[in-house]
């Protein structure tokens, strides 16, 4: 199934509801807390936040919201702390029925910002 095309992050968020929107907003808020100057953009067909380079993207699916830090080493680094979540190369699937791993996602964002600024 092809992903619907959106012109802006705002359009994408406006099309979301319930727990999916709640998780997307949590990710967005974490990114903006750590990088207040980050800009929203559609990157790789999904809502993303950038600061010169892409910090992270996200996309909502039926049973999860995928978080994409676009850096496989970060997913690998925190994989043990994300027990119970499906982790793929460069992607963390946040099951909508599980507690949002806020501090781990925050640390991944901080680490990604260090990589961008290196």
PDB file of C-alpha atoms in Angstrom:
ATOM      1  CA  UNK A   1       0.000   0.000   0.000  1.00  0.00           C
ATOM      2  CA  UNK A   2       1.454   3.356  -1.064  1.00  0.00           C
ATOM      3  CA  UNK A   3       1.831   6.132   1.481  1.00  0.00           C
ATOM      4  CA  UNK A   4      -0.492   9.089   0.990  1.00  0.00           C
ATOM      5  CA  UNK A   5       1.387  12.201  -0.114  1.00  0.00           C
ATOM      6  CA  UNK A   6       1.274  15.261   2.120  1.00  0.00           C
ATOM      7  CA  UNK A   7       2.447  18.787   1.372  1.00  0.00           C
ATOM      8  CA  UNK A   8       3.354  19.657   4.957  1.00  0.00           C
ATOM      9  CA  UNK A   9       3.783  18.165   8.402  1.00  0.00           C
ATOM     10  CA  UNK A  10       0.762  20.179   9.495  1.00  0.00           C
ATOM     11  CA  UNK A  11      -1.371  18.526   6.776  1.00  0.00           C
ATOM     12  CA  UNK A  12      -0.163  15.107   7.894  1.00  0.00           C
ATOM     13  CA  UNK A  13      -0.938  15.768  11.564  1.00  0.00           C
ATOM     14  CA  UNK A  14      -4.379  17.145  10.647  1.00  0.00           C
ATOM     15  CA  UNK A  15      -5.146  13.780   9.036  1.00  0.00           C
ATOM     16  CA  UNK A  16      -4.318  11.796  12.217  1.00  0.00           C
ATOM     17  CA  UNK A  17      -6.524  10.979  15.221  1.00  0.00           C
ATOM     18  CA  UNK A  18      -6.529   9.389  18.652  1.00  0.00           C
ATOM     19  CA  UNK A  19      -3.500   7.596  20.052  1.00  0.00           C
ATOM     20  CA  UNK A  20      -1.640   7.906  16.754  1.00  0.00           C
ATOM     21  CA  UNK A  21      -1.855  11.703  16.885  1.00  0.00           C
ATOM     22  CA  UNK A  22      -0.918  11.651  20.571  1.00  0.00           C
ATOM     23  CA  UNK A  23       2.276   9.662  19.878  1.00  0.00           C
ATOM     24  CA  UNK A  24       3.168  11.817  16.867  1.00  0.00           C
ATOM     25  CA  UNK A  25       2.771  14.951  19.001  1.00  0.00           C
ATOM     26  CA  UNK A  26       4.959  13.463  21.740  1.00  0.00           C
ATOM     27  CA  UNK A  27       7.720  12.795  19.214  1.00  0.00           C
ATOM     28  CA  UNK A  28       7.348  16.281  17.720  1.00  0.00           C
ATOM     29  CA  UNK A  29       7.406  17.917  21.162  1.00  0.00           C
ATOM     30  CA  UNK A  30      10.538  15.991  22.197  1.00  0.00           C
ATOM     31  CA  UNK A  31      12.346  17.024  19.037  1.00  0.00           C
ATOM     32  CA  UNK A  32      11.366  20.678  19.456  1.00  0.00           C
ATOM     33  CA  UNK A  33      12.335  20.685  23.145  1.00  0.00           C
ATOM     34  CA  UNK A  34      15.813  19.468  22.233  1.00  0.00           C
ATOM     35  CA  UNK A  35      16.100  21.496  19.011  1.00  0.00           C
ATOM     36  CA  UNK A  36      13.826  24.571  19.248  1.00  0.00           C
ATOM     37  CA  UNK A  37      15.074  25.882  15.885  1.00  0.00           C
ATOM     38  CA  UNK A  38      14.201  22.661  14.051  1.00  0.00           C
ATOM     39  CA  UNK A  39      11.989  23.060  11.010  1.00  0.00           C
ATOM     40  CA  UNK A  40       9.210  20.729   9.949  1.00  0.00           C
ATOM     41  CA  UNK A  41       9.429  19.200   6.487  1.00  0.00           C
ATOM     42  CA  UNK A  42       8.213  16.266   4.482  1.00  0.00           C
ATOM     43  CA  UNK A  43      11.327  14.169   3.948  1.00  0.00           C
ATOM     44  CA  UNK A  44      11.366  10.694   2.422  1.00  0.00           C
ATOM     45  CA  UNK A  45       7.576  11.093   2.128  1.00  0.00           C
ATOM     46  CA  UNK A  46       7.027  11.438   5.861  1.00  0.00           C
ATOM     47  CA  UNK A  47       6.773  14.189   8.465  1.00  0.00           C
ATOM     48  CA  UNK A  48      10.252  15.040   9.667  1.00  0.00           C
ATOM     49  CA  UNK A  49      12.159  17.678  11.569  1.00  0.00           C
ATOM     50  CA  UNK A  50      15.400  19.139  10.291  1.00  0.00           C
ATOM     51  CA  UNK A  51      18.240  21.299  11.525  1.00  0.00           C
ATOM     52  CA  UNK A  52      20.392  21.504   8.445  1.00  0.00           C
ATOM     53  CA  UNK A  53      20.002  17.730   8.185  1.00  0.00           C
ATOM     54  CA  UNK A  54      17.088  15.477   9.080  1.00  0.00           C
ATOM     55  CA  UNK A  55      16.870  14.875  12.829  1.00  0.00           C
ATOM     56  CA  UNK A  56      14.092  12.301  12.654  1.00  0.00           C
ATOM     57  CA  UNK A  57      10.918  11.359  10.868  1.00  0.00           C
ATOM     58  CA  UNK A  58       7.755   9.560  11.875  1.00  0.00           C
ATOM     59  CA  UNK A  59       4.823   7.821  10.250  1.00  0.00           C
ATOM     60  CA  UNK A  60       1.586   6.369  11.564  1.00  0.00           C
ATOM     61  CA  UNK A  61       0.469   2.825  10.732  1.00  0.00           C
ATOM     62  CA  UNK A  62      -2.514   0.773  11.888  1.00  0.00           C
ATOM     63  CA  UNK A  63      -0.956  -0.669  15.062  1.00  0.00           C
ATOM     64  CA  UNK A  64       2.116   1.479  15.588  1.00  0.00           C
ATOM     65  CA  UNK A  65       3.881   4.740  14.888  1.00  0.00           C
ATOM     66  CA  UNK A  66       7.311   4.361  13.347  1.00  0.00           C
ATOM     67  CA  UNK A  67      10.092   6.637  14.562  1.00  0.00           C
ATOM     68  CA  UNK A  68      12.949   7.083  12.093  1.00  0.00           C
ATOM     69  CA  UNK A  69      16.158   8.660  13.405  1.00  0.00           C
ATOM     70  CA  UNK A  70      17.682   7.813   9.990  1.00  0.00           C
ATOM     71  CA  UNK A  71      20.714   6.364  11.735  1.00  0.00           C
ATOM     72  CA  UNK A  72      20.829   2.621  12.284  1.00  0.00           C
ATOM     73  CA  UNK A  73      23.595   2.863  14.875  1.00  0.00           C
ATOM     74  CA  UNK A  74      21.264   4.816  17.184  1.00  0.00           C
ATOM     75  CA  UNK A  75      18.575   2.145  16.979  1.00  0.00           C
ATOM     76  CA  UNK A  76      21.207  -0.521  17.684  1.00  0.00           C
ATOM     77  CA  UNK A  77      22.623   1.489  20.609  1.00  0.00           C
ATOM     78  CA  UNK A  78      19.247   1.631  22.393  1.00  0.00           C
ATOM     79  CA  UNK A  79      17.737  -1.651  21.196  1.00  0.00           C
ATOM     80  CA  UNK A  80      18.233  -3.412  24.553  1.00  0.00           C
ATOM     81  CA  UNK A  81      16.341  -0.608  26.321  1.00  0.00           C
ATOM     82  CA  UNK A  82      13.515  -0.904  23.799  1.00  0.00           C
ATOM     83  CA  UNK A  83      12.583  -4.451  24.721  1.00  0.00           C
ATOM     84  CA  UNK A  84       9.076  -5.209  23.509  1.00  0.00           C
ATOM     85  CA  UNK A  85       9.299  -2.741  20.621  1.00  0.00           C
ATOM     86  CA  UNK A  86      10.130  -3.879  17.117  1.00  0.00           C
ATOM     87  CA  UNK A  87      13.434  -2.357  16.058  1.00  0.00           C
ATOM     88  CA  UNK A  88      14.578  -2.510  12.464  1.00  0.00           C
ATOM     89  CA  UNK A  89      17.602  -0.903  10.849  1.00  0.00           C
ATOM     90  CA  UNK A  90      17.008   2.809  11.403  1.00  0.00           C
ATOM     91  CA  UNK A  91      13.422   2.370  12.651  1.00  0.00           C
ATOM     92  CA  UNK A  92      11.635   1.890  15.951  1.00  0.00           C
ATOM     93  CA  UNK A  93       8.025   0.757  15.796  1.00  0.00           C
ATOM     94  CA  UNK A  94       6.148   2.280  18.735  1.00  0.00           C
ATOM     95  CA  UNK A  95       3.223  -0.037  19.437  1.00  0.00           C
ATOM     96  CA  UNK A  96       0.122   2.050  20.151  1.00  0.00           C
ATOM     97  CA  UNK A  97      -0.846  -0.288  23.013  1.00  0.00           C
ATOM     98  CA  UNK A  98       2.436   0.170  24.888  1.00  0.00           C
ATOM     99  CA  UNK A  99       3.760   2.995  27.001  1.00  0.00           C
ATOM    100  CA  UNK A 100       5.624   5.650  25.032  1.00  0.00           C
ATOM    101  CA  UNK A 101       9.385   5.313  25.795  1.00  0.00           C
ATOM    102  CA  UNK A 102       9.860   9.055  26.231  1.00  0.00           C
ATOM    103  CA  UNK A 103      13.317   9.158  27.785  1.00  0.00           C
ATOM    104  CA  UNK A 104      14.800   6.723  25.270  1.00  0.00           C
ATOM    105  CA  UNK A 105      13.359   8.648  22.316  1.00  0.00           C
ATOM    106  CA  UNK A 106      14.644  11.889  23.880  1.00  0.00           C
ATOM    107  CA  UNK A 107      18.142  10.422  24.222  1.00  0.00           C
ATOM    108  CA  UNK A 108      18.087   9.217  20.609  1.00  0.00           C
ATOM    109  CA  UNK A 109      17.142  12.744  19.506  1.00  0.00           C
ATOM    110  CA  UNK A 110      19.979  14.211  21.620  1.00  0.00           C
ATOM    111  CA  UNK A 111      22.441  11.732  20.129  1.00  0.00           C
ATOM    112  CA  UNK A 112      21.257  12.497  16.604  1.00  0.00           C
ATOM    113  CA  UNK A 113      21.716  16.223  17.233  1.00  0.00           C
ATOM    114  CA  UNK A 114      25.296  15.546  18.371  1.00  0.00           C
ATOM    115  CA  UNK A 115      25.888  13.653  15.119  1.00  0.00           C
ATOM    116  CA  UNK A 116      24.463  16.521  13.067  1.00  0.00           C
ATOM    117  CA  UNK A 117      26.595  19.080  14.899  1.00  0.00           C
ATOM    118  CA  UNK A 118      29.800  17.012  14.779  1.00  0.00           C
TER     119      UNK A 118
END
